Coordinates of C-alpha atoms in Angstrom, one line a residue:
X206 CA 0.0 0.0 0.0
X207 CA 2.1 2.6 -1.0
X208 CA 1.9 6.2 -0.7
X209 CA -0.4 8.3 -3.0
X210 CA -1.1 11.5 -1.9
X211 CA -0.9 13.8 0.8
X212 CA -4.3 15.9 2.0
X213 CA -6.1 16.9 4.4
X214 CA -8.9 14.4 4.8
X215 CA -12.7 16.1 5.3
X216 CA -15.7 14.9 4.1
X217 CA -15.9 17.0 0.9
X218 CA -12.2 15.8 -0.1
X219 CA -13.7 12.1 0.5
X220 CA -16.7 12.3 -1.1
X221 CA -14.5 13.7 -4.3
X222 CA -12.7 11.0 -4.4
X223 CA -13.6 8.8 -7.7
X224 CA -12.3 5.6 -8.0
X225 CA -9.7 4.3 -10.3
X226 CA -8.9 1.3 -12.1
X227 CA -6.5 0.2 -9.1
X228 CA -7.3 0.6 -5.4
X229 CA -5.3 3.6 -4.3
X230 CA -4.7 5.2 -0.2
X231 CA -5.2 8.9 -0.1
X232 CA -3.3 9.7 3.3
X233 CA -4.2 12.6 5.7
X234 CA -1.8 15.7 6.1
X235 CA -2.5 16.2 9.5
X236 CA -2.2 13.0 11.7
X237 CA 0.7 10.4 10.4
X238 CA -0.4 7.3 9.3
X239 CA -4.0 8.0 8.9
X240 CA -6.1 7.3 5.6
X241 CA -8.7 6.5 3.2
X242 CA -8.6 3.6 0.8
X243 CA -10.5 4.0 -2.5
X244 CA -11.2 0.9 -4.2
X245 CA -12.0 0.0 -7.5
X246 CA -15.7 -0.3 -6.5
X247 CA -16.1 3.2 -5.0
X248 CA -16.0 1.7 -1.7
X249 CA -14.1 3.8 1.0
X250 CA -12.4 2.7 4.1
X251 CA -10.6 4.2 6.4
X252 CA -7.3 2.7 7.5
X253 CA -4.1 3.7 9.9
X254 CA -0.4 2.2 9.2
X255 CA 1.9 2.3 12.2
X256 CA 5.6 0.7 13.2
X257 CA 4.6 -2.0 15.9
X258 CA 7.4 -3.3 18.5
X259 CA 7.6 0.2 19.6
X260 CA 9.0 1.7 16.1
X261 CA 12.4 1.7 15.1
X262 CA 14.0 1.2 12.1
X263 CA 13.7 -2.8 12.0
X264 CA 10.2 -2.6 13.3
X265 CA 7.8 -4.2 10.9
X266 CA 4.9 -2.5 9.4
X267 CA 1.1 -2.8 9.9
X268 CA -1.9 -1.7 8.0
X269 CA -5.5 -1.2 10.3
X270 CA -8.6 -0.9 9.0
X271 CA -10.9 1.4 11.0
X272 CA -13.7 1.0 9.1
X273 CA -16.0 2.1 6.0
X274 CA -16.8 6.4 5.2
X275 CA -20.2 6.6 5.4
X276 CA -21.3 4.9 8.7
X277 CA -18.0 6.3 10.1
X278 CA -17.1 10.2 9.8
X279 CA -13.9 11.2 9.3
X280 CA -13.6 12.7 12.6
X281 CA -14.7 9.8 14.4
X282 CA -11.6 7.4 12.2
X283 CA -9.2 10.5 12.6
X284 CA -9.6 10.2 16.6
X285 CA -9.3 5.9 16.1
X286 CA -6.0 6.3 14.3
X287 CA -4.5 8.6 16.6
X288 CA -5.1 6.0 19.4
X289 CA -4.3 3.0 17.7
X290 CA -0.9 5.0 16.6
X291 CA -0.4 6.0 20.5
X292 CA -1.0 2.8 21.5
X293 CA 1.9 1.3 19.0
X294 CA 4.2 3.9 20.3
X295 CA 3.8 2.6 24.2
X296 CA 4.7 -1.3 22.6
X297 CA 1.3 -2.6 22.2
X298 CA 0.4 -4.1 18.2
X299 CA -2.9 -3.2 17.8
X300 CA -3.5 -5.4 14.9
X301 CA -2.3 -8.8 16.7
X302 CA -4.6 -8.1 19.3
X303 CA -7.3 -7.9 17.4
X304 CA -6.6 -10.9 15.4
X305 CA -6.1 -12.3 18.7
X306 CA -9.6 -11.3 19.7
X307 CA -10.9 -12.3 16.5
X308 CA -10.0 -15.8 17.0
X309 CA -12.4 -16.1 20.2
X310 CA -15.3 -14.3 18.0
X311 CA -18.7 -16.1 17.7
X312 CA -20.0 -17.6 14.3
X313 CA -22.9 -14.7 15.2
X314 CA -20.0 -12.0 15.4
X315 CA -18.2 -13.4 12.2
X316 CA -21.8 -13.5 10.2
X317 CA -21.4 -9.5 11.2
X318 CA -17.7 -9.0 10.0
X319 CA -18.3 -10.8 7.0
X320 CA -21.4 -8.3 6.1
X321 CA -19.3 -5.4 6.9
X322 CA -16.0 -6.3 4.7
X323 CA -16.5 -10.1 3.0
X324 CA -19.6 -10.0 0.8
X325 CA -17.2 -9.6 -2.1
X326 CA -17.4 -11.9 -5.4
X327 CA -15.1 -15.1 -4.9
X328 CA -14.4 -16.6 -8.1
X329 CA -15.1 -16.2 -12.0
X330 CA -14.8 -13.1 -14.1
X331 CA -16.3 -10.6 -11.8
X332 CA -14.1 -12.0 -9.2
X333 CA -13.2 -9.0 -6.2
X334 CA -16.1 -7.0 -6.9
X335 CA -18.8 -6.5 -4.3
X336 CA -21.3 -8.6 -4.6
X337 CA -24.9 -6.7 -6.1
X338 CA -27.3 -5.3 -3.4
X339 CA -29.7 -7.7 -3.7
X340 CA -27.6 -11.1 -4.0
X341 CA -25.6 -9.4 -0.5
X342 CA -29.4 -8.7 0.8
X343 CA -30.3 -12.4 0.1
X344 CA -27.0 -13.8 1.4
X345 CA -27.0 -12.1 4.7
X346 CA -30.7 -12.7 5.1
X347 CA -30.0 -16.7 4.6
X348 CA -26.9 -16.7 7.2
X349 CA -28.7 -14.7 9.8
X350 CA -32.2 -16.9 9.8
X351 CA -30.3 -20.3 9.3
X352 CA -27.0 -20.2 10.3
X353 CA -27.3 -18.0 13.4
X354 CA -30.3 -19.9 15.7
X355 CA -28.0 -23.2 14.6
X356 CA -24.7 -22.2 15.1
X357 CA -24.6 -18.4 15.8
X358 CA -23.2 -18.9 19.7
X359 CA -20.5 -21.4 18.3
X360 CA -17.0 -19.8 18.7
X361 CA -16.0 -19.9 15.7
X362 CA -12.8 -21.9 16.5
X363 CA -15.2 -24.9 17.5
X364 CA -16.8 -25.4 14.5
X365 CA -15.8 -28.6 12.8
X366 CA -16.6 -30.8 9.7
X367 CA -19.4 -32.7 11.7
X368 CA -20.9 -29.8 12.8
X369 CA -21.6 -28.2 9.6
X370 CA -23.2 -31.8 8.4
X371 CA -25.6 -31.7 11.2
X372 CA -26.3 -28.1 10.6
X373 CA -27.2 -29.1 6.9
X374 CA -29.3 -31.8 7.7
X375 CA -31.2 -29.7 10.2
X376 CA -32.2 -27.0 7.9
X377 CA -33.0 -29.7 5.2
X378 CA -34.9 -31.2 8.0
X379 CA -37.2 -27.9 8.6
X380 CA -36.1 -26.7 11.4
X381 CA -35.4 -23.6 10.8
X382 CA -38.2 -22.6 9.0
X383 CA -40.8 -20.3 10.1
X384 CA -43.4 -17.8 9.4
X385 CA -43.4 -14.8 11.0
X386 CA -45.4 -11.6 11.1
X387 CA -43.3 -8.7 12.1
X388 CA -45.6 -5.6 11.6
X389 CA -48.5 -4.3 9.8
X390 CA -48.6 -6.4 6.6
X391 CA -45.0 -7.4 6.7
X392 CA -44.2 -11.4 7.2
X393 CA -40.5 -12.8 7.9
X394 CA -41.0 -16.3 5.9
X395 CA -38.2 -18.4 6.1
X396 CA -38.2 -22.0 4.0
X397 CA -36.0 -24.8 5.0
X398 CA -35.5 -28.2 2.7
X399 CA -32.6 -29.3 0.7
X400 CA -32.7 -26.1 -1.4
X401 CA -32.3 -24.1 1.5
X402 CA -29.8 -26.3 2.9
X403 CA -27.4 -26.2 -0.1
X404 CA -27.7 -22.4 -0.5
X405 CA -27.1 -21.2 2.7
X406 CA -23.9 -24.3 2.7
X407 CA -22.8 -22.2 0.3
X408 CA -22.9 -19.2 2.2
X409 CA -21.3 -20.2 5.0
X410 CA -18.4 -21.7 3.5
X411 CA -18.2 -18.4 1.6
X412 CA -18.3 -16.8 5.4
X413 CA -15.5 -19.4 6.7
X414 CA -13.2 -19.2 3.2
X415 CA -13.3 -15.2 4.3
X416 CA -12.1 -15.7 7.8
X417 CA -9.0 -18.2 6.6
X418 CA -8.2 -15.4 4.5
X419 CA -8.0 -13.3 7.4
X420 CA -6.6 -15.5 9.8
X421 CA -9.3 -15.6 12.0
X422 CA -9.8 -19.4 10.9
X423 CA -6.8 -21.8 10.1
X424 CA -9.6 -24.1 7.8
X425 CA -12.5 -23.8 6.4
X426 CA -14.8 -27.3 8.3
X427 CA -16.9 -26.7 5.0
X428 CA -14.9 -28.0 2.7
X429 CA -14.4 -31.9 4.6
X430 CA -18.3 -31.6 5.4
X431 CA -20.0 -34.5 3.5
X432 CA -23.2 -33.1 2.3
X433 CA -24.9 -32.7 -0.5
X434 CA -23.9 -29.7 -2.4
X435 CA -25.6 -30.3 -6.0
X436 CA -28.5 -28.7 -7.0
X437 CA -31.3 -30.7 -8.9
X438 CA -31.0 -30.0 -11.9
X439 CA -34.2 -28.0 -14.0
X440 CA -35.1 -29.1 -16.8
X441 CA -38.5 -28.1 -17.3
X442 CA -39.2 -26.5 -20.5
X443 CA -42.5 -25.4 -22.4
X444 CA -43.2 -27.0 -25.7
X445 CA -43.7 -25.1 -29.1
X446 CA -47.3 -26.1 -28.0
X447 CA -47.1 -25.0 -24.5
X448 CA -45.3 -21.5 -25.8
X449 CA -48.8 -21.0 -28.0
X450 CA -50.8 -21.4 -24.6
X451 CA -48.7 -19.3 -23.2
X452 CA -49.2 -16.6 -26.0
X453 CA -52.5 -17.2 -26.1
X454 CA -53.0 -16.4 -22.2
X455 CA -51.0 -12.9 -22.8
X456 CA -53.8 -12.1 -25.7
X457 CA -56.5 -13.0 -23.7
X458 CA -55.3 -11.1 -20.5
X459 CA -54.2 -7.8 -22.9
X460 CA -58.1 -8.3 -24.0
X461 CA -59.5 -8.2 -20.3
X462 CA -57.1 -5.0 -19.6
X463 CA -54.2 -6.3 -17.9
X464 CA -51.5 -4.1 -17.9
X465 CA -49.6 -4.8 -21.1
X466 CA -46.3 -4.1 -19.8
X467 CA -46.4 -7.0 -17.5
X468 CA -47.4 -8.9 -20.8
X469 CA -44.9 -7.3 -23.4
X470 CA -41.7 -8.2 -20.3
X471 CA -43.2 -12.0 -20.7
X472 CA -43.3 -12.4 -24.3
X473 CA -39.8 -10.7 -24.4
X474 CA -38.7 -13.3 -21.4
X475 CA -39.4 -16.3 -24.2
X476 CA -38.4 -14.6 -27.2
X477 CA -34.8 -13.7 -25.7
X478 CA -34.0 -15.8 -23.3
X479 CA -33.2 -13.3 -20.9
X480 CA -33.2 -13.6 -16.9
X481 CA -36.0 -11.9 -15.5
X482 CA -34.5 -8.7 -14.5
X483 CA -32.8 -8.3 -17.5
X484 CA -36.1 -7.1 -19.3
X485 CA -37.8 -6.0 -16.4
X486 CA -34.7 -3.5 -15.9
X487 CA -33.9 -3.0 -19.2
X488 CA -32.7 0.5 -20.1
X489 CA -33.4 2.2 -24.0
X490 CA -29.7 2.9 -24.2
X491 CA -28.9 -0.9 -23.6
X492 CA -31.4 -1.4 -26.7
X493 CA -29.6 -1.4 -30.2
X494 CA -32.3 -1.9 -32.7
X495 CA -29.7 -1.1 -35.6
X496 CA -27.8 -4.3 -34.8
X497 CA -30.4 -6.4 -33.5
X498 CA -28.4 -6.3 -30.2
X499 CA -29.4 -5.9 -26.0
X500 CA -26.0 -4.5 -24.5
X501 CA -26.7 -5.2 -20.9
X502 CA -24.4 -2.9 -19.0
X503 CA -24.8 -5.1 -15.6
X504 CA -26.1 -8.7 -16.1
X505 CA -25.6 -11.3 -13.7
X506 CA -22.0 -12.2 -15.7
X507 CA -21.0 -8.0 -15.9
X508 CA -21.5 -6.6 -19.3
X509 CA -23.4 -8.9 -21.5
X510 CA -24.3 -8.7 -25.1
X511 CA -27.2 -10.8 -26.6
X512 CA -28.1 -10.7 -29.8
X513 CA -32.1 -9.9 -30.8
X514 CA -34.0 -12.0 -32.9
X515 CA -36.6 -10.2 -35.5
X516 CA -39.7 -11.0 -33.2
X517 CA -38.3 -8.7 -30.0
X518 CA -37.2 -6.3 -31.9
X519 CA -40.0 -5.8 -33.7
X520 CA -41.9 -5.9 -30.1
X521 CA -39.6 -3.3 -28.7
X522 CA -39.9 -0.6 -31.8
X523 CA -43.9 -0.8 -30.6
X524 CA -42.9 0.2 -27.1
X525 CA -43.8 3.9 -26.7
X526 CA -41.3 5.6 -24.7
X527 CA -42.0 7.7 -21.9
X528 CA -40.6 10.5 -20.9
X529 CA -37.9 11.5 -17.7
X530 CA -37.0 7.7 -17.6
X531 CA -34.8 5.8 -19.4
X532 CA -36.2 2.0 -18.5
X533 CA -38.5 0.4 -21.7
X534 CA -40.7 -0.8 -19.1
X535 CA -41.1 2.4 -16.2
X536 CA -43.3 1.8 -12.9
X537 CA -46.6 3.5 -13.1
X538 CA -45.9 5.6 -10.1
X539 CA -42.2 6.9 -9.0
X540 CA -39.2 6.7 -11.4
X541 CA -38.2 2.9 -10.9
X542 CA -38.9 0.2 -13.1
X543 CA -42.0 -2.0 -13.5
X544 CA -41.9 -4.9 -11.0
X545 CA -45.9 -5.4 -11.3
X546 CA -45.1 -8.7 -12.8
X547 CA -44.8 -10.8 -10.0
X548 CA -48.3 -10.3 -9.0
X549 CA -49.5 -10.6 -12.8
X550 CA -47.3 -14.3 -13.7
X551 CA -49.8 -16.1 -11.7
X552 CA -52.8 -14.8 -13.5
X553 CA -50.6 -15.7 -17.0
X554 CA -49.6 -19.2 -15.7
X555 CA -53.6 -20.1 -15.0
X556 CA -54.7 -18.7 -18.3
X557 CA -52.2 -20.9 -20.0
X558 CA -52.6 -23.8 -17.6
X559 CA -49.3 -24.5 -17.5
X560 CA -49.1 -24.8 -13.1
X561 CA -45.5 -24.6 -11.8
X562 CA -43.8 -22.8 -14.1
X563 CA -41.7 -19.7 -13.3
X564 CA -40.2 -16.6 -15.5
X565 CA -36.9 -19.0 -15.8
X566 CA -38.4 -21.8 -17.2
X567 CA -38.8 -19.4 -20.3
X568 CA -35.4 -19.1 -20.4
X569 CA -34.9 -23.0 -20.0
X570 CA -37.1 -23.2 -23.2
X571 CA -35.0 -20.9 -25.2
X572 CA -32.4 -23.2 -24.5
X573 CA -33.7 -26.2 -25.2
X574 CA -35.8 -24.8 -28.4
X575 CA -32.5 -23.8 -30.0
X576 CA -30.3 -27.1 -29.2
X577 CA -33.2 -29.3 -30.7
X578 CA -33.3 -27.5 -33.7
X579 CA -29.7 -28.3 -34.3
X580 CA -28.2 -24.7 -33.2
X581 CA -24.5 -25.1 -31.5
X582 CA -23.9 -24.8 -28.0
X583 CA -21.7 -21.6 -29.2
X584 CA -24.3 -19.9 -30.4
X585 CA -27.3 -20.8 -28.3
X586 CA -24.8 -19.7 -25.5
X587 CA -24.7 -16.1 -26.9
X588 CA -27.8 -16.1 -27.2
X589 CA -28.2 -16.8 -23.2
X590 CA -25.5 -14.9 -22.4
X591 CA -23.8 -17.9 -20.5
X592 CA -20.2 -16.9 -19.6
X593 CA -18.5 -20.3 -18.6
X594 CA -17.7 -23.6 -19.7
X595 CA -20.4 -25.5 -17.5
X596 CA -23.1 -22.9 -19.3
X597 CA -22.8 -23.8 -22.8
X598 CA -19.8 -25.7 -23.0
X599 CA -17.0 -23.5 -24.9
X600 CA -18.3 -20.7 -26.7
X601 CA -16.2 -17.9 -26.8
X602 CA -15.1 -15.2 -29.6
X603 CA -18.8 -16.0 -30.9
X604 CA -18.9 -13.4 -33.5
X605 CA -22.5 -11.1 -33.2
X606 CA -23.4 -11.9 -36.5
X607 CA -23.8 -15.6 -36.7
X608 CA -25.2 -14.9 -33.1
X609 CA -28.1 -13.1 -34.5
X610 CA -28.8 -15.2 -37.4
X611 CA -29.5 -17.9 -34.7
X612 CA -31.5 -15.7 -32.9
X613 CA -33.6 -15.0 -35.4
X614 CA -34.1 -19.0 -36.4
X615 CA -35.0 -19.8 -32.5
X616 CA -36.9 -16.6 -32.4
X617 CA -38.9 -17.6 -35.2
X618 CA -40.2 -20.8 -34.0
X619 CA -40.7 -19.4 -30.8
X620 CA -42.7 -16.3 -31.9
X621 CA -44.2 -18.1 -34.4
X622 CA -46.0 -20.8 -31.1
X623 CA -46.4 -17.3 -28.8
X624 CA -49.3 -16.2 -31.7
X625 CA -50.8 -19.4 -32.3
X626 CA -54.0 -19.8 -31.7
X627 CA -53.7 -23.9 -31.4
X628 CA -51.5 -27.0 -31.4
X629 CA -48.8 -26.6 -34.4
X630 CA -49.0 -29.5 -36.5
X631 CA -45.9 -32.3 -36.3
X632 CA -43.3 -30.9 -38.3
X633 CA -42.9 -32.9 -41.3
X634 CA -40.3 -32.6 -43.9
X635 CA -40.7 -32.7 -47.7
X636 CA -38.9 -36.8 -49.1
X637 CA -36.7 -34.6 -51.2
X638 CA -35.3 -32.6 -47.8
X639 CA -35.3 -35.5 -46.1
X640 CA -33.1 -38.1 -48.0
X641 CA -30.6 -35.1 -48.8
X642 CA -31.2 -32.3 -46.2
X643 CA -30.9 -28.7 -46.9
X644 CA -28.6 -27.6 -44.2
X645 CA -25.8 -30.5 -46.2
X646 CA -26.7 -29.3 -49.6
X647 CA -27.4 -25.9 -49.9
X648 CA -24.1 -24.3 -48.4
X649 CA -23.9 -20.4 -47.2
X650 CA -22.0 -19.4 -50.8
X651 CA -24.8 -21.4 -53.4
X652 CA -24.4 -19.3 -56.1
X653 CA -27.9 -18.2 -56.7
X654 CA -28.8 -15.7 -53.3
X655 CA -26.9 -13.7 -51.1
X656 CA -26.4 -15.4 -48.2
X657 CA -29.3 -14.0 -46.0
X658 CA -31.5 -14.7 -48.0
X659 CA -30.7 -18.4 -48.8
X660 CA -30.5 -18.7 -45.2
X661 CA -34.2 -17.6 -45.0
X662 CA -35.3 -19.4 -47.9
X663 CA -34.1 -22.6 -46.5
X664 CA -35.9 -22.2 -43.3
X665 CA -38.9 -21.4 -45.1
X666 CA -38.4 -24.6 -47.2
X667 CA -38.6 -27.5 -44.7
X668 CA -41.7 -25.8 -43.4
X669 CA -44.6 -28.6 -43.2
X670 CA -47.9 -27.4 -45.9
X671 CA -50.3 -27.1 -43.4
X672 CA -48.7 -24.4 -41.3
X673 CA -49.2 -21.2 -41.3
X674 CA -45.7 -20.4 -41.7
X675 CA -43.3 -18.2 -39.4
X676 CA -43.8 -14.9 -37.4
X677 CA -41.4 -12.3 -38.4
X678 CA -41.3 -8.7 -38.6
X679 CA -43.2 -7.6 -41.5
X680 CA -40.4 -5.1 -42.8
X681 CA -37.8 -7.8 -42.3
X682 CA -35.3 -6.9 -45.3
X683 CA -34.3 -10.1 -46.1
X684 CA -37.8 -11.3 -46.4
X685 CA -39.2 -8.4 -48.0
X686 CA -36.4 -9.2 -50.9
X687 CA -37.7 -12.3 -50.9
X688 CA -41.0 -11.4 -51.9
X689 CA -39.7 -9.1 -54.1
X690 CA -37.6 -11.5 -56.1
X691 CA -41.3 -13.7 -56.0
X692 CA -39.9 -16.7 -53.3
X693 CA -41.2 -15.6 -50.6
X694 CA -45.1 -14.8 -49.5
X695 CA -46.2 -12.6 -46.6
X696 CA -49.6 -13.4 -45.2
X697 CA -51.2 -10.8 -42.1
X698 CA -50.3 -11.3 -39.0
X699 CA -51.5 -10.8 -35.2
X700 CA -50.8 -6.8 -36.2
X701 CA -49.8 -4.5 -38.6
X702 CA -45.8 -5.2 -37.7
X703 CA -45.7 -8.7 -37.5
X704 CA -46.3 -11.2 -40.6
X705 CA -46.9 -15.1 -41.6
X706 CA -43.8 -15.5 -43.8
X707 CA -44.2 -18.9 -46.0
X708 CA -41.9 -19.9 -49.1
X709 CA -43.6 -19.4 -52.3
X710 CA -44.1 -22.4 -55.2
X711 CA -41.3 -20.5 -57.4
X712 CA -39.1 -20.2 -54.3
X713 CA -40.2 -24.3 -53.4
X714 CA -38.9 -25.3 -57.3
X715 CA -35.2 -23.1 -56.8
X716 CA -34.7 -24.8 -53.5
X717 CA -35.4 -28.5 -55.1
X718 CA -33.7 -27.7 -58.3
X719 CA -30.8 -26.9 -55.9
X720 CA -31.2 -30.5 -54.0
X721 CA -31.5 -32.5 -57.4
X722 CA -28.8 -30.4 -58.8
X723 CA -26.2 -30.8 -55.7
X724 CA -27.1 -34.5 -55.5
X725 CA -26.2 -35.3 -58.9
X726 CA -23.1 -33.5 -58.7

């Protein structure tokens, strides 16, 4: 921690301080040793450096943090320092002492420490950063109603491997659970079971990885614990069937007057793929129509680009935007975001009668939709947004492009179910497509369309008689050349900027010519 800069620390000098892309100490004029640490984050701490042993030039050196600016004034952390530097002065080492003292805390007092400087991101990309309000709200709130009436008057020093297996077993087994009402139409519910039990495990060896890092611990008991620390695995996921309920249910509700941004953040939860707060929070300026491209700035994985298939985009354009906010979906009262959904899903997942669902099932079915239709774990994974290997496999240097293309062919499908009106027939291909199949014989450079448009005309191609076709915007370029070029056949949609898009018997007879003529060759 070396030296930055020398100022006298007041409030206004501390609340100017911006942070920088390393953590940096500005130290006080007045009183030796005394400063503010400004880390990446913005998070400011105060913290006093001092010779122990008395001082003297083979003395070694110690760092103290005092604590965070805000809760603490600078006043109050100038005083602190001066005492923790008199007290190194008369011998004393502040900083062993309170390790020391740390070593006798309670799992209760460590829960405490561990809100006040731990709840930082352990692992993975985002590693070091704090961890988001609400996950830190959630974390804390799991520790403190699980761990803490189990284990909280536990020194933390006692804790072993076979106490944190019977602590698992006991929240699995209920026993912490309860319902609570704490004051006029407030409730503290608290849910045991094996989910509960493996989040909160998780927790707490996050809590005891923080004290071996600070020596408070010598091992963390959670790691030797034998428990079991899988998840089930979801995989629940609507049908193109099921999506058309689904559709149908949002129609029907829009009808009756529900409001239609609830709706609108449902239909783009299926048609993206997106976690739930990603469109519920979603920001114009993170919307780039021109590219068919959602630039999250703050996803669950940090900045996150997902490419837009023709179906949300075209939703999005007929989103009227309201003034003095910048959110697509603003709260009907105060200058948040919509979060009406929550009590609106439940009226969508009765309509539909699709019971046990949730918002991330949708995303599930994105998933699943594109990997049975033959799309590659690259691509449906930047689609998703997945960041890691265990996501979607390898996927990375996905070029947008290609990312968008499959986009549009899930989305398709997808939008295609959300505006039926009943159960789309079994998809059948045509006996030319299916002893030579397009995708093998009709290659990106075929000599007879630009690419795009091949692409398009392909899809349209293996499309069974009887349907209706696919939804897509009704200005899509590609399309509309289609038709131009007579290959292509836009029937009226739900509204004026969606179509039924179906391959025309000119465009049928230059896709089989194409077979025949590739087979022979």
């Amino acid at each position: 921690m070396a030296k930055q800069s020398e100022i006298k620390l007041t409030k206004t000098v501390v609340d100017a301080a911006e942070p920088g892309a390393k953590r940096y100490v500005l130290w006080d004029s007045d009183t030796k040793g005394f400063g503010v640490r400004i880390g990446v984050s913005g998070v400011k701490t105060f913290v006093v450096k001092y010779l122990a042993e008395g001082g003297g030039r083979s003395a070694p050196q110690r760092f103290f943090t005092i604590g965070q600016f805000g809760p603490l004034t600078v006043e109050l952390a100038r005083k602190r320092a001066k005492e923790i530097v008199a007290s190194a002065l008369m011998g004393k080492d502040p900083v062993s002492e309170r390790n020391a003292k740390r070593k006798e805390m309670r799992v209760s007092a460590l829960i405490d420490l561990y809100e006040a400087e731990g709840c930082f991101i352990q692992r993975g990309k985002r590693q070091g950063q704090p961890m988001k309000p609400l996950t830190k709200k959630y974390t804390i709130a799991r520790l403190r109603h699980h761990v803490v009436p189990l284990l909280g008057r536990k020194r933390v020093t006692e804790i072993g491997a076979a106490d944190i297996e019977r602590f698992f077993r006991d929240v699995e087994a209920g026993k912490t659970a309860k319902n609570e009402k704490t004051g006029p139409r407030t409730r503290i519910i608290v849910k045991g079971g094996a989910g509960a039990a493996r989040k909160v495990f998780r927790d707490l060896s996050a809590v005891f990885s923080f004290a071996k890092r600070h020596e408070i611990v010598t091992a963390n008991p959670c790691e030797k614990a034998v428990v079991n620390k899988s998840d089930n695995k979801r995989t629940r996921f609507l049908t193109l069937e099921e999506v058309a309920r689904l559709g149908a249910a949002c129609d029907a509700l829009e009808a009756e007057g529900v409001n239609s941004k609830a709706l609108n953040i449902t239909r783009l939860w299926v048609l993206t793929g997106c976690r739930r707060n990603e469109i519920a929070e979603l920001k114009w300026d993170e919307v780039d129509l021109d590219n068919g491209l959602l630039v999250l700035d703050d996803s669950k994985t940090g900045k996150s680009i997902r490419p837009l298939c023709l179906a949300a985009a075209t939703l999005l354009k007929g989103v009227e935007k309201v003034d003095d906010t910048d959110y697509v979906f603003p709260a009907d009262e105060g200058d948040n975001y919509f979060q009406g959904t929550k009590n609106i899903w439940p009226k969508i997942v009765k309509k539909a009668d699709l019971p046990g669902i949730t918002p991330h099932t949708l995303r599930h079915t994105v998933g699943a939709t594109a990997t049975s239709h033959g799309e590659a774990l690259a691509l449906t994974g930047a689609i998703l947004g997945h960041a890691n290997l265990r996501s979607t496999m390898i996927y990375a240097h996905v070029q947008h492009d290609p990312s968008v293309k499959a986009a549009n062919r899930v989305g398709r499908r997808i939008a295609s179910a959300l505006a039926g009106e009943a159960k789309p027939p079994p998809r059948k291909r045509r006996k030319a497509a299916e002893s030579i199949p397009i995708k093998e014989v009709a290659p990106a450079s075929n000599g007879l369309l630009p690419d795009p448009e091949w692409d398009a005309l392909t899809e349209l191609a293996v499309l069974p008689a009887e349907e209706k076709g696919f939804l897509a915007s009704a200005s899509d370029p590609t399309l509309t050349m289609l038709a131009k070029r007579g290959f292509a056949i836009a029937n009226a949609g739900p509204n004026d900027l969606l179509a039924w898009w179906r391959i025309s018997s000119i465009g049928s007879a230059l896709v089989e010519l194409h077979i025949v003529h590739k087979a022979a060759a």
